[in-house]
């Protein structure tokens, strides 16, 4: 590049760019300068002084992390005076860290299995530190060649260990106050759950008033643990275990597609997950689910052998018997009495094989995926714009001038998407949140519109109308890119703003402000889900959001995306490869004869042309007896959380149910045949995340003493037994090749490319001390973002950059209306649950013990008019009763809650405690959502009849 | 604690200087209450658009902020350079002896807080001490003992 400059470190020339710091340039070039407080991705801090260097012609010894490079700069690194200075710095650092573990003369000869020969007092022994053998400080001490004796006395801080909060073990006696954790929490995550406390000799890391993390606003994402160079912060699970190898794979918990580095111990067991620093989707971040919710892989409750129901009891069987039975029985149900449901954790290849099995072998389009409870989320998007996916990359949210979040609890359900949103909101991006529930992002919002439940669509109409009334639309863009620009305006004419204010219970000023923030921004994004939106309003809500995007021309450029927040980890992939009833691979409609013909030629069969039943319809079909046999892959909370009615009862009606799952889940318990299934960590394949990025999973661990198989194997075995051809793939890679041949948007995707297009980004010399994340992340795997229409073509980061080529955007007119109020005399209220990280103004108590617990009086917020009608006074103890559980709290009469609603906002800390204590083998997959539900409110102690 | 809220809010809003910061707001609260309660940290965070942990990082950095209600009387003894040269140490010893403390801190009966101060800004009067922010110049161990004894013996403050 033109502006490249050359610097030299100990005579080695390095090409770099102005604006970088010496340390950055050195790390990129693979030259080692020791450092402890710097961490790639965070701003330099210059606290540890370990990276001091000499600069020829300069004065003193600047810290390399904050000294900018200049052309021709000659830097002295591994020279005696610099090394001596670093050693004296280290002497001071280890005066407050146990130094026995660092300087013990047996370090060189002591092996992992040796008993410590007590050269060092107990507190200081390397073997009593959880970071032993993976400690950056120790590695740095060894690198510096410290003397075995320090002239400074070591001062043990005598701080009690903090081991009562969920998931984390903290030992601040080992802290070297590098500040990485504090900066990760503030700078990378935007949370500020921890801070520096006090100063100079007593400076340390802690929380305000030394409170538990449960009340300091911690989201238990583990970012602080990931960056800690010493043993001060560690994951409690497998705390003492060392990684024998590290495998990169994709987190199975949500569609963000975080690349995780799984640490595997010498016995081949998964011990820890460390998010990958160079991953384009998560940039070194994870969340409570990815960091602490993968332990189920090691569970001893896993299914090991196939089970067949004989005389009403599930009994162990061989794969041969099970598969023979299943294939025989399935042959009786070919056609539309069969349905196949794959799992959101199935890979693209498995989804593809699943839909192919349903269509080719079972001759039905009844195929869907168990997390796809809201197909409306993307249907309108596909119809209006062309693609059923987010238009922009996740981290492009940081470039938005305004972000509108609609009915989506992002920080819990797609946590890492919340990170760029929070970071942007902390800078100058405006954040508009539309949600009846109080969720974490409402704390960050510039405007929080809190509509009465059921009036979200009407509110969107109000925002649109206000936006146009304020002259904030972009008519030129709309004219150029839209099929019928006037459509959008048409529906708005009839809207009466006064009526909207009255029905939605949102003030005109707030609506206008939200419209102004969104409309005036140079670039604006929409992040949406349809949580709690009733079925008949979902399509129109999405249409209204698309209209908002189109009238302002916020499409096809950086910072201007629309992001549907899907539920399942690989739900996007399921849609892409046709594992949905109405679409063949590559979104080719089943009803389209040409498309069908192409697949019929490729697969050598005749395809059914009726669109088939999706998840909800298939479950209804089972209840009504139209579906008689089903294969369900993976468990899903949706069978029992009411999203599919009484799903389990419906499945009980089936003549024949096969469940392929990892655990004997509620749905497996009622199956006729249960097949053991491997987890995400034990299989090869690809997931496609919500930004259309196809990324590879690695079979990181071997299944031991367990006959579990992936569904790709099961499906191919069944197809083979049922006499079908086209199921003889040897590897997922071959399946992907077939997908690429048949699905134009995946045409350029291949395993070879996914592997070859990775590149070395951190030339880390593994001999030198490095932060764990850096050690794991030297290579960058960017995946491929579809559409990738040709074999060599680059993927597409942002959709519609070139405008609309084949067809213009075709928005549909929503009919702005409110949901019909449910006339439920027994449960006249709606309980609106919320959950946030922090509530400063609320009194709470932490019950300390082996595990800290939160104790506080919940507030049941309700409108004063309701309270009067039900004779409830401020501060009264009330019970909120629903069909799915009750709760008690203290009544608070507030204006912000609309009539007919009771709102209860709990603390995330309580959820973290519950997850930690859960007996569920996979609690992270079953985090209770914030569902609005009918309720009644009674004064505590009364019998409920009032 | 609810009674403190209006006082905290009032103190925060009363600041008249052009630059209002976390630090100035903390000082305003401490001037009003004599200490910074937990609620004060939360109010300051809300007032300055920062977080409780950011405010705590500032508050805990300065040893002059206290987080427990103060004692009835504040006794400060200067041990800055000028005072030190003309007898601050005997003064401190006398003050400790009279108050029954081993080092700076609060007496157990809650009547008196003794603090060392690095400069009370009255070097010409050295050695100085201050009782409830009133300076006493050319203090002697005897006068210090006498004044502290008076404070401890006072009825009902």
PDB file of N, CA and C in Angstrom, chain A residues 186 192-199 206-209 211 215-216 838 840-841, chain B residues 36-39 41-42 45 51-54 56-58 60-63 67:
ATOM      1  N   UNK A 186     -16.405  -3.151  30.202  1.00  0.00           N
ATOM      2  CA  UNK A 186     -16.888  -1.829  29.823  1.00  0.00           C
ATOM      3  C   UNK A 186     -16.759  -1.585  28.320  1.00  0.00           C
ATOM      4  N   UNK A 192     -20.125  -2.603  32.251  1.00  0.00           N
ATOM      5  CA  UNK A 192     -19.707  -1.967  33.513  1.00  0.00           C
ATOM      6  C   UNK A 192     -20.169  -2.705  34.752  1.00  0.00           C
ATOM      7  N   UNK A 193     -20.055  -4.006  34.755  1.00  0.00           N
ATOM      8  CA  UNK A 193     -20.470  -4.750  35.941  1.00  0.00           C
ATOM      9  C   UNK A 193     -19.364  -4.767  36.991  1.00  0.00           C
ATOM     10  N   UNK A 194     -18.139  -4.494  36.574  1.00  0.00           N
ATOM     11  CA  UNK A 194     -17.018  -4.469  37.529  1.00  0.00           C
ATOM     12  C   UNK A 194     -16.222  -3.191  37.317  1.00  0.00           C
ATOM     13  N   UNK A 195     -15.431  -2.832  38.317  1.00  0.00           N
ATOM     14  CA  UNK A 195     -14.655  -1.588  38.183  1.00  0.00           C
ATOM     15  C   UNK A 195     -13.373  -1.728  38.987  1.00  0.00           C
ATOM     16  N   UNK A 196     -12.487  -0.770  38.788  1.00  0.00           N
ATOM     17  CA  UNK A 196     -11.327  -0.683  39.673  1.00  0.00           C
ATOM     18  C   UNK A 196     -11.806  -0.126  40.997  1.00  0.00           C
ATOM     19  N   UNK A 197     -11.244  -0.619  42.079  1.00  0.00           N
ATOM     20  CA  UNK A 197     -11.588  -0.044  43.368  1.00  0.00           C
ATOM     21  C   UNK A 197     -10.322   0.470  44.038  1.00  0.00           C
ATOM     22  N   UNK A 198     -10.472   1.496  44.827  1.00  0.00           N
ATOM     23  CA  UNK A 198      -9.385   2.105  45.588  1.00  0.00           C
ATOM     24  C   UNK A 198      -8.218   2.476  44.690  1.00  0.00           C
ATOM     25  N   UNK A 199      -7.046   2.606  45.285  1.00  0.00           N
ATOM     26  CA  UNK A 199      -5.927   3.071  44.460  1.00  0.00           C
ATOM     27  C   UNK A 199      -4.585   2.623  45.010  1.00  0.00           C
ATOM     28  N   UNK A 206     -13.221  -4.879  41.521  1.00  0.00           N
ATOM     29  CA  UNK A 206     -14.358  -5.255  42.357  1.00  0.00           C
ATOM     30  C   UNK A 206     -15.621  -4.623  41.835  1.00  0.00           C
ATOM     31  N   UNK A 207     -16.591  -4.528  42.729  1.00  0.00           N
ATOM     32  CA  UNK A 207     -17.864  -3.928  42.342  1.00  0.00           C
ATOM     33  C   UNK A 207     -18.199  -2.831  43.342  1.00  0.00           C
ATOM     34  N   UNK A 208     -19.154  -2.014  42.989  1.00  0.00           N
ATOM     35  CA  UNK A 208     -19.575  -0.951  43.869  1.00  0.00           C
ATOM     36  C   UNK A 208     -20.018  -1.530  45.215  1.00  0.00           C
ATOM     37  N   UNK A 209     -19.454  -1.030  46.291  1.00  0.00           N
ATOM     38  CA  UNK A 209     -19.735  -1.509  47.645  1.00  0.00           C
ATOM     39  C   UNK A 209     -19.441  -3.003  47.808  1.00  0.00           C
ATOM     40  N   UNK A 211     -20.448  -5.559  46.159  1.00  0.00           N
ATOM     41  CA  UNK A 211     -21.616  -6.427  46.071  1.00  0.00           C
ATOM     42  C   UNK A 211     -21.337  -7.652  45.207  1.00  0.00           C
ATOM     43  N   UNK A 215     -25.905  -8.594  41.635  1.00  0.00           N
ATOM     44  CA  UNK A 215     -26.585  -7.302  41.699  1.00  0.00           C
ATOM     45  C   UNK A 215     -25.749  -6.185  41.081  1.00  0.00           C
ATOM     46  N   UNK A 216     -24.655  -6.536  40.429  1.00  0.00           N
ATOM     47  CA  UNK A 216     -23.831  -5.465  39.861  1.00  0.00           C
ATOM     48  C   UNK A 216     -24.075  -5.296  38.368  1.00  0.00           C
ATOM     49  N   UNK A 838     -29.935  -4.995  35.802  1.00  0.00           N
ATOM     50  CA  UNK A 838     -29.661  -4.102  36.918  1.00  0.00           C
ATOM     51  C   UNK A 838     -30.876  -3.243  37.203  1.00  0.00           C
ATOM     52  N   UNK A 840     -31.122  -0.260  39.824  1.00  0.00           N
ATOM     53  CA  UNK A 840     -30.468   0.482  40.901  1.00  0.00           C
ATOM     54  C   UNK A 840     -31.405   0.920  42.004  1.00  0.00           C
ATOM     55  N   UNK A 841     -32.616   1.265  41.600  1.00  0.00           N
ATOM     56  CA  UNK A 841     -33.488   1.910  42.561  1.00  0.00           C
ATOM     57  C   UNK A 841     -34.220   0.908  43.442  1.00  0.00           C
TER      58      UNK A 841
ATOM     59  N   UNK B  36     -21.141   9.093  51.844  1.00  0.00           N
ATOM     60  CA  UNK B  36     -21.860   8.729  50.632  1.00  0.00           C
ATOM     61  C   UNK B  36     -22.500   7.366  50.813  1.00  0.00           C
ATOM     62  N   UNK B  37     -23.817   7.348  50.971  1.00  0.00           N
ATOM     63  CA  UNK B  37     -24.477   6.052  51.131  1.00  0.00           C
ATOM     64  C   UNK B  37     -24.568   5.343  49.780  1.00  0.00           C
ATOM     65  N   UNK B  38     -24.940   4.073  49.818  1.00  0.00           N
ATOM     66  CA  UNK B  38     -25.083   3.296  48.592  1.00  0.00           C
ATOM     67  C   UNK B  38     -26.040   3.990  47.615  1.00  0.00           C
ATOM     68  N   UNK B  39     -27.101   4.497  48.192  1.00  0.00           N
ATOM     69  CA  UNK B  39     -28.074   5.209  47.377  1.00  0.00           C
ATOM     70  C   UNK B  39     -27.446   6.426  46.709  1.00  0.00           C
ATOM     71  N   UNK B  41     -24.366   6.688  45.629  1.00  0.00           N
ATOM     72  CA  UNK B  41     -23.633   6.230  44.439  1.00  0.00           C
ATOM     73  C   UNK B  41     -24.614   6.071  43.276  1.00  0.00           C
ATOM     74  N   UNK B  42     -25.756   5.465  43.562  1.00  0.00           N
ATOM     75  CA  UNK B  42     -26.741   5.225  42.502  1.00  0.00           C
ATOM     76  C   UNK B  42     -27.294   6.541  41.954  1.00  0.00           C
ATOM     77  N   UNK B  45     -24.700   8.250  39.859  1.00  0.00           N
ATOM     78  CA  UNK B  45     -24.577   7.583  38.562  1.00  0.00           C
ATOM     79  C   UNK B  45     -25.694   8.054  37.632  1.00  0.00           C
ATOM     80  N   UNK B  51     -22.332   4.814  35.217  1.00  0.00           N
ATOM     81  CA  UNK B  51     -22.838   3.611  35.860  1.00  0.00           C
ATOM     82  C   UNK B  51     -22.376   3.573  37.316  1.00  0.00           C
ATOM     83  N   UNK B  52     -23.027   2.757  38.118  1.00  0.00           N
ATOM     84  CA  UNK B  52     -22.649   2.704  39.544  1.00  0.00           C
ATOM     85  C   UNK B  52     -21.182   2.294  39.698  1.00  0.00           C
ATOM     86  N   UNK B  53     -20.739   1.400  38.837  1.00  0.00           N
ATOM     87  CA  UNK B  53     -19.354   0.959  38.999  1.00  0.00           C
ATOM     88  C   UNK B  53     -18.353   2.033  38.577  1.00  0.00           C
ATOM     89  N   UNK B  54     -18.724   2.839  37.588  1.00  0.00           N
ATOM     90  CA  UNK B  54     -17.848   3.962  37.224  1.00  0.00           C
ATOM     91  C   UNK B  54     -17.753   4.940  38.395  1.00  0.00           C
ATOM     92  N   UNK B  56     -18.314   4.265  41.539  1.00  0.00           N
ATOM     93  CA  UNK B  56     -17.610   3.620  42.647  1.00  0.00           C
ATOM     94  C   UNK B  56     -16.097   3.663  42.428  1.00  0.00           C
ATOM     95  N   UNK B  57     -15.682   3.489  41.168  1.00  0.00           N
ATOM     96  CA  UNK B  57     -14.248   3.521  40.867  1.00  0.00           C
ATOM     97  C   UNK B  57     -13.669   4.874  41.271  1.00  0.00           C
ATOM     98  N   UNK B  58     -14.408   5.949  41.018  1.00  0.00           N
ATOM     99  CA  UNK B  58     -13.932   7.284  41.393  1.00  0.00           C
ATOM    100  C   UNK B  58     -14.004   7.454  42.908  1.00  0.00           C
ATOM    101  N   UNK B  60     -14.117   5.299  45.376  1.00  0.00           N
ATOM    102  CA  UNK B  60     -13.230   4.495  46.225  1.00  0.00           C
ATOM    103  C   UNK B  60     -11.766   4.868  46.022  1.00  0.00           C
ATOM    104  N   UNK B  61     -11.495   5.598  44.917  1.00  0.00           N
ATOM    105  CA  UNK B  61     -10.117   6.019  44.653  1.00  0.00           C
ATOM    106  C   UNK B  61      -9.641   7.034  45.691  1.00  0.00           C
ATOM    107  N   UNK B  62     -10.551   7.888  46.152  1.00  0.00           N
ATOM    108  CA  UNK B  62     -10.171   8.962  47.069  1.00  0.00           C
ATOM    109  C   UNK B  62     -10.458   8.573  48.515  1.00  0.00           C
ATOM    110  N   UNK B  63      -9.418   8.518  49.333  1.00  0.00           N
ATOM    111  CA  UNK B  63      -9.652   8.101  50.720  1.00  0.00           C
ATOM    112  C   UNK B  63     -10.502   9.100  51.495  1.00  0.00           C
ATOM    113  N   UNK B  67     -18.054   6.056  53.413  1.00  0.00           N
ATOM    114  CA  UNK B  67     -19.298   5.398  52.991  1.00  0.00           C
ATOM    115  C   UNK B  67     -20.149   4.971  54.172  1.00  0.00           C
TER     116      UNK B  67
END
